[in-house]
């Protein structure tokens, strides 16, 4: 496993969750450092230079959002928020400060592990190239702006649909907020979230096997959209 030496910094004050996370990550080949306050978390991030941070928001000294802000001043290290806060405003705030992912408590350990691994892997290999995007049955050539099914049939995407897909691809597997997507596709000063939904729906009908249960163009409720390109590593055999 390539992540054998990866160090995860857990910033969490709840002892029971600390233990669960420590066991989970150690059992899966990560090294683990635990900080129980925001201040310790920031110090440990500088001291240990972790490969990824898992940050709780409800910390005893300061809000975990401050950890994200403070680390982002000097490091692009991936940060996953693990929080009981379910409000959209909280999730948005975390993403706006630079979190890479947001997982709600109570969490599923396998899902957390999978998302940590995916995030580290994505970070290590950098952004997705602007080349060819494989979304299950459909291959999209972002440079040429063409799309094709495995059987050779062409999939016709409109220029705006291509732009939306390009924008999502440029962000790798990270969530792109509605506002950012609209800004990057339509330009500033637009408030076009309704058309965005329409275009996303149309893209799904063209690219997804089951548009109502998308596997590639995922909705992050209240936040935005995310292109799931990790699927092909993990679930190929069943395809
Ligand atoms: Ca807490």
mmCIF file of C-alpha atoms and ligand atoms in Angstrom:
data_model
loop_
_atom_site.group_PDB
_atom_site.id
_atom_site.type_symbol
_atom_site.label_atom_id
_atom_site.label_comp_id
_atom_site.label_asym_id
_atom_site.label_seq_id
_atom_site.Cartn_x
_atom_site.Cartn_y
_atom_site.Cartn_z
ATOM 1 C CA UNK A 1 0.000 0.000 0.000
ATOM 2 C CA UNK A 2 1.423 3.313 -1.020
ATOM 3 C CA UNK A 3 -0.116 5.119 1.942
ATOM 4 C CA UNK A 4 1.875 2.970 4.371
ATOM 5 C CA UNK A 5 3.943 5.916 5.492
ATOM 6 C CA UNK A 6 1.241 8.539 5.345
ATOM 7 C CA UNK A 7 0.683 10.552 8.468
ATOM 8 C CA UNK A 8 -2.803 11.618 9.461
ATOM 9 C CA UNK A 9 -3.283 14.393 12.006
ATOM 10 C CA UNK A 10 -6.552 14.052 13.884
ATOM 11 C CA UNK A 11 -7.826 17.209 15.564
ATOM 12 C CA UNK A 12 -10.600 15.983 17.818
ATOM 13 C CA UNK A 13 -11.426 16.464 21.496
ATOM 14 C CA UNK A 14 -13.737 13.500 22.027
ATOM 15 C CA UNK A 15 -11.648 10.677 23.528
ATOM 16 C CA UNK A 16 -13.891 7.899 22.235
ATOM 17 C CA UNK A 17 -13.737 9.197 18.674
ATOM 18 C CA UNK A 18 -9.990 9.769 18.977
ATOM 19 C CA UNK A 19 -9.595 6.107 19.839
ATOM 20 C CA UNK A 20 -11.814 4.888 17.038
ATOM 21 C CA UNK A 21 -9.954 7.008 14.501
ATOM 22 C CA UNK A 22 -6.543 6.017 15.829
ATOM 23 C CA UNK A 23 -7.391 2.327 15.592
ATOM 24 C CA UNK A 24 -8.969 2.722 12.181
ATOM 25 C CA UNK A 25 -6.004 4.521 10.647
ATOM 26 C CA UNK A 26 -3.283 2.502 12.378
ATOM 27 C CA UNK A 27 -4.948 -0.746 11.340
ATOM 28 C CA UNK A 28 -4.814 0.532 7.776
ATOM 29 C CA UNK A 29 -1.167 1.487 7.637
ATOM 30 C CA UNK A 30 -1.277 5.180 8.518
ATOM 31 C CA UNK A 31 0.771 6.858 11.187
ATOM 32 C CA UNK A 32 -1.391 8.904 13.534
ATOM 33 C CA UNK A 33 -0.950 12.066 15.580
ATOM 34 C CA UNK A 34 -3.864 13.257 17.716
ATOM 35 C CA UNK A 35 -4.419 16.843 18.863
ATOM 36 C CA UNK A 36 -7.304 17.642 21.181
ATOM 37 C CA UNK A 37 -7.525 21.407 20.722
ATOM 38 C CA UNK A 38 -7.426 23.780 17.773
ATOM 39 C CA UNK A 39 -4.192 25.324 19.049
ATOM 40 C CA UNK A 40 -2.506 21.928 19.376
ATOM 41 C CA UNK A 41 -3.771 20.972 15.952
ATOM 42 C CA UNK A 42 -2.196 24.018 14.338
ATOM 43 C CA UNK A 43 1.084 23.383 16.179
ATOM 44 C CA UNK A 44 1.120 19.714 15.276
ATOM 45 C CA UNK A 45 0.402 20.500 11.640
ATOM 46 C CA UNK A 46 3.546 22.648 11.517
ATOM 47 C CA UNK A 47 5.608 20.255 13.569
ATOM 48 C CA UNK A 48 4.685 16.940 11.955
ATOM 49 C CA UNK A 49 3.763 18.027 8.404
ATOM 50 C CA UNK A 50 0.961 15.445 8.076
ATOM 51 C CA UNK A 51 -0.219 14.143 4.707
ATOM 52 C CA UNK A 52 -3.813 14.807 5.678
ATOM 53 C CA UNK A 53 -5.797 16.393 8.521
ATOM 54 C CA UNK A 54 -9.100 15.139 9.894
ATOM 55 C CA UNK A 55 -10.595 18.072 11.795
ATOM 56 C CA UNK A 56 -13.549 18.240 14.164
ATOM 57 C CA UNK A 57 -15.314 21.611 14.268
ATOM 58 C CA UNK A 58 -16.512 21.628 17.880
ATOM 59 C CA UNK A 59 -13.204 21.996 19.702
ATOM 60 C CA UNK A 60 -12.769 23.256 23.274
ATOM 61 C CA UNK A 61 -10.593 26.291 22.616
ATOM 62 C CA UNK A 62 -11.651 27.541 19.187
ATOM 63 C CA UNK A 63 -13.835 26.569 16.286
ATOM 64 C CA UNK A 64 -12.247 23.966 14.043
ATOM 65 C CA UNK A 65 -12.898 26.290 11.093
ATOM 66 C CA UNK A 66 -9.999 28.340 12.454
ATOM 67 C CA UNK A 67 -7.693 25.360 12.075
ATOM 68 C CA UNK A 68 -8.585 25.185 8.383
ATOM 69 C CA UNK A 69 -8.014 28.908 7.881
ATOM 70 C CA UNK A 70 -4.754 28.891 9.745
ATOM 71 C CA UNK A 71 -3.306 25.818 8.000
ATOM 72 C CA UNK A 72 -4.406 27.107 4.579
ATOM 73 C CA UNK A 73 -2.242 30.186 5.092
ATOM 74 C CA UNK A 74 0.851 28.097 4.593
ATOM 75 C CA UNK A 75 -0.106 24.658 3.310
ATOM 76 C CA UNK A 76 -2.234 22.967 0.639
ATOM 77 C CA UNK A 77 -2.333 19.745 2.711
ATOM 78 C CA UNK A 78 -5.710 17.990 2.348
ATOM 79 C CA UNK A 79 -8.175 18.686 5.154
ATOM 80 C CA UNK A 80 -11.253 16.593 5.838
ATOM 81 C CA UNK A 81 -13.818 17.928 8.279
ATOM 82 C CA UNK A 82 -15.480 15.374 10.538
ATOM 83 C CA UNK A 83 -18.321 17.077 12.321
ATOM 84 C CA UNK A 84 -21.721 16.616 13.900
ATOM 85 C CA UNK A 85 -22.790 19.940 12.426
ATOM 86 C CA UNK A 86 -25.183 19.232 9.615
ATOM 87 C CA UNK A 87 -26.207 22.770 8.650
ATOM 88 C CA UNK A 88 -25.461 23.724 5.064
ATOM 89 C CA UNK A 89 -24.009 27.029 6.199
ATOM 90 C CA UNK A 90 -21.435 25.142 8.257
ATOM 91 C CA UNK A 91 -20.519 22.880 5.386
ATOM 92 C CA UNK A 92 -20.226 25.839 3.046
ATOM 93 C CA UNK A 93 -18.084 27.713 5.552
ATOM 94 C CA UNK A 94 -15.723 24.751 5.782
ATOM 95 C CA UNK A 95 -15.385 24.510 1.997
ATOM 96 C CA UNK A 96 -14.934 28.236 1.629
ATOM 97 C CA UNK A 97 -12.070 28.121 4.088
ATOM 98 C CA UNK A 98 -10.394 25.397 2.089
ATOM 99 C CA UNK A 99 -11.601 22.052 3.394
ATOM 100 C CA UNK A 100 -11.370 19.288 0.810
ATOM 101 C CA UNK A 101 -14.185 17.160 2.102
ATOM 102 C CA UNK A 102 -16.828 17.135 4.839
ATOM 103 C CA UNK A 103 -18.022 14.029 6.604
ATOM 104 C CA UNK A 104 -20.851 14.122 9.097
ATOM 105 C CA UNK A 105 -20.951 12.342 12.424
ATOM 106 C CA UNK A 106 -22.029 9.709 13.074
ATOM 107 C CA UNK A 107 -19.739 8.460 10.345
ATOM 108 C CA UNK A 108 -19.079 5.145 8.696
ATOM 109 C CA UNK A 109 -15.472 4.064 9.302
ATOM 110 C CA UNK A 110 -15.030 2.417 5.879
ATOM 111 C CA UNK A 111 -16.397 5.522 4.164
ATOM 112 C CA UNK A 112 -14.119 7.827 6.122
ATOM 113 C CA UNK A 113 -11.135 5.618 5.311
ATOM 114 C CA UNK A 114 -12.067 5.505 1.621
ATOM 115 C CA UNK A 115 -12.449 9.271 1.451
ATOM 116 C CA UNK A 116 -9.176 9.875 3.288
ATOM 117 C CA UNK A 117 -7.368 7.527 0.906
ATOM 118 C CA UNK A 118 -8.978 9.094 -2.151
ATOM 119 C CA UNK A 119 -8.101 12.580 -0.952
ATOM 120 C CA UNK A 120 -4.470 11.708 -0.225
ATOM 121 C CA UNK A 121 -4.117 9.944 -3.567
ATOM 122 C CA UNK A 122 -5.606 12.879 -5.439
ATOM 123 C CA UNK A 123 -3.332 15.276 -3.639
ATOM 124 C CA UNK A 124 -0.232 13.198 -4.321
ATOM 125 C CA UNK A 125 -0.898 12.940 -8.026
ATOM 126 C CA UNK A 126 -2.054 16.528 -8.420
ATOM 127 C CA UNK A 127 -5.011 17.830 -10.340
ATOM 128 C CA UNK A 128 -6.641 15.789 -13.037
ATOM 129 C CA UNK A 129 -5.060 16.410 -16.417
ATOM 130 C CA UNK A 130 -7.256 18.146 -18.941
ATOM 131 C CA UNK A 131 -7.131 15.076 -21.150
ATOM 132 C CA UNK A 132 -9.661 12.338 -21.342
ATOM 133 C CA UNK A 133 -12.295 11.787 -18.723
ATOM 134 C CA UNK A 134 -13.584 8.240 -18.334
ATOM 135 C CA UNK A 135 -17.044 8.229 -16.814
ATOM 136 C CA UNK A 136 -18.090 4.612 -16.952
ATOM 137 C CA UNK A 137 -19.504 3.917 -20.370
ATOM 138 C CA UNK A 138 -18.733 7.381 -21.717
ATOM 139 C CA UNK A 139 -15.339 8.858 -22.535
ATOM 140 C CA UNK A 140 -15.081 12.639 -22.745
ATOM 141 C CA UNK A 141 -12.147 14.266 -24.513
ATOM 142 C CA UNK A 142 -11.990 17.606 -22.772
ATOM 143 C CA UNK A 143 -9.494 19.127 -25.176
ATOM 144 C CA UNK A 144 -11.410 18.218 -28.330
ATOM 145 C CA UNK A 145 -14.779 18.626 -26.672
ATOM 146 C CA UNK A 146 -16.058 15.299 -27.885
ATOM 147 C CA UNK A 147 -17.721 12.456 -26.040
ATOM 148 C CA UNK A 148 -18.221 8.871 -27.032
ATOM 149 C CA UNK A 149 -19.808 5.739 -25.696
ATOM 150 C CA UNK A 150 -17.891 2.503 -25.440
ATOM 151 C CA UNK A 151 -19.724 1.199 -28.505
ATOM 152 C CA UNK A 152 -18.472 4.170 -30.518
ATOM 153 C CA UNK A 153 -21.689 6.173 -30.537
ATOM 154 C CA UNK A 154 -21.176 9.879 -30.161
ATOM 155 C CA UNK A 155 -22.617 11.706 -27.150
ATOM 156 C CA UNK A 156 -23.496 15.253 -28.061
ATOM 157 C CA UNK A 157 -22.763 17.773 -25.346
ATOM 158 C CA UNK A 158 -23.513 21.455 -25.741
ATOM 159 C CA UNK A 159 -20.675 23.960 -25.231
ATOM 160 C CA UNK A 160 -22.097 24.921 -21.856
ATOM 161 C CA UNK A 161 -22.322 21.298 -20.803
ATOM 162 C CA UNK A 162 -18.683 20.865 -21.811
ATOM 163 C CA UNK A 163 -17.733 23.919 -19.825
ATOM 164 C CA UNK A 164 -19.488 22.633 -16.739
ATOM 165 C CA UNK A 165 -17.770 19.274 -17.071
ATOM 166 C CA UNK A 166 -14.385 20.918 -17.657
ATOM 167 C CA UNK A 167 -14.860 23.073 -14.600
ATOM 168 C CA UNK A 168 -15.748 20.100 -12.431
ATOM 169 C CA UNK A 169 -12.779 18.161 -13.858
ATOM 170 C CA UNK A 170 -10.386 21.025 -13.186
ATOM 171 C CA UNK A 171 -11.266 20.742 -9.520
ATOM 172 C CA UNK A 172 -10.395 17.055 -9.473
ATOM 173 C CA UNK A 173 -12.722 15.229 -7.166
ATOM 174 C CA UNK A 174 -13.204 18.219 -4.929
ATOM 175 C CA UNK A 175 -16.563 19.764 -4.390
ATOM 176 C CA UNK A 176 -17.255 22.840 -6.488
ATOM 177 C CA UNK A 177 -19.774 25.156 -4.853
ATOM 178 C CA UNK A 178 -22.783 26.379 -6.818
ATOM 179 C CA UNK A 179 -21.383 29.905 -6.681
ATOM 180 C CA UNK A 180 -17.937 28.871 -7.933
ATOM 181 C CA UNK A 181 -19.381 26.761 -10.715
ATOM 182 C CA UNK A 182 -21.671 29.556 -11.901
ATOM 183 C CA UNK A 183 -18.835 32.079 -11.712
ATOM 184 C CA UNK A 184 -16.453 29.872 -13.683
ATOM 185 C CA UNK A 185 -18.966 28.795 -16.308
ATOM 186 C CA UNK A 186 -21.084 31.903 -16.814
ATOM 187 C CA UNK A 187 -18.707 34.533 -15.503
ATOM 188 C CA UNK A 188 -19.135 36.886 -12.531
ATOM 189 C CA UNK A 189 -22.305 38.738 -11.585
ATOM 190 C CA UNK A 190 -24.657 35.969 -12.506
ATOM 191 C CA UNK A 191 -27.088 34.195 -10.306
ATOM 192 C CA UNK A 192 -28.054 31.268 -12.405
ATOM 193 C CA UNK A 193 -28.473 28.406 -10.032
ATOM 194 C CA UNK A 194 -31.660 27.329 -11.780
ATOM 195 C CA UNK A 195 -29.983 26.980 -15.139
ATOM 196 C CA UNK A 196 -27.105 25.223 -13.430
ATOM 197 C CA UNK A 197 -29.518 22.588 -12.126
ATOM 198 C CA UNK A 198 -31.028 22.230 -15.569
ATOM 199 C CA UNK A 199 -27.625 21.713 -17.209
ATOM 200 C CA UNK A 200 -26.507 19.273 -14.549
ATOM 201 C CA UNK A 201 -29.699 17.299 -15.135
ATOM 202 C CA UNK A 202 -29.050 17.276 -18.849
ATOM 203 C CA UNK A 203 -25.421 16.171 -18.384
ATOM 204 C CA UNK A 204 -26.574 13.333 -16.166
ATOM 205 C CA UNK A 205 -29.106 12.179 -18.731
ATOM 206 C CA UNK A 206 -26.339 12.053 -21.317
ATOM 207 C CA UNK A 207 -23.540 10.597 -19.199
ATOM 208 C CA UNK A 208 -25.019 8.588 -16.369
ATOM 209 C CA UNK A 209 -26.449 5.096 -16.750
ATOM 210 C CA UNK A 210 -29.090 6.004 -14.159
ATOM 211 C CA UNK A 211 -29.514 9.783 -14.209
ATOM 212 C CA UNK A 212 -31.640 9.765 -11.073
ATOM 213 C CA UNK A 213 -28.924 7.887 -9.192
ATOM 214 C CA UNK A 214 -25.784 9.535 -10.514
ATOM 215 C CA UNK A 215 -22.423 7.884 -9.934
ATOM 216 C CA UNK A 216 -20.186 10.464 -11.587
ATOM 217 C CA UNK A 217 -21.763 13.895 -11.299
ATOM 218 C CA UNK A 218 -22.610 13.942 -7.622
ATOM 219 C CA UNK A 219 -24.712 16.436 -5.724
ATOM 220 C CA UNK A 220 -23.376 17.689 -2.411
ATOM 221 C CA UNK A 221 -26.667 18.868 -0.926
ATOM 222 C CA UNK A 222 -26.809 22.596 -0.413
ATOM 223 C CA UNK A 223 -23.156 23.009 -1.390
ATOM 224 C CA UNK A 224 -22.490 22.135 -4.995
ATOM 225 C CA UNK A 225 -21.360 19.322 -7.235
ATOM 226 C CA UNK A 226 -18.447 16.958 -7.427
ATOM 227 C CA UNK A 227 -17.112 14.780 -10.181
ATOM 228 C CA UNK A 228 -16.468 11.288 -8.918
ATOM 229 C CA UNK A 229 -13.579 9.901 -10.922
ATOM 230 C CA UNK A 230 -12.334 7.542 -8.216
ATOM 231 C CA UNK A 231 -15.053 5.061 -9.078
ATOM 232 C CA UNK A 232 -13.081 3.551 -11.897
ATOM 233 C CA UNK A 233 -10.227 2.485 -9.587
ATOM 234 C CA UNK A 234 -12.526 0.882 -7.088
ATOM 235 C CA UNK A 235 -15.507 -0.666 -8.759
ATOM 236 C CA UNK A 236 -14.343 -1.668 -12.191
ATOM 237 C CA UNK A 237 -15.029 -5.416 -11.982
ATOM 238 C CA UNK A 238 -18.742 -4.992 -11.526
ATOM 239 C CA UNK A 239 -19.163 -2.643 -14.478
HETATM 240 CA CA1 LIG B 1 -15.860 17.952 19.418
#
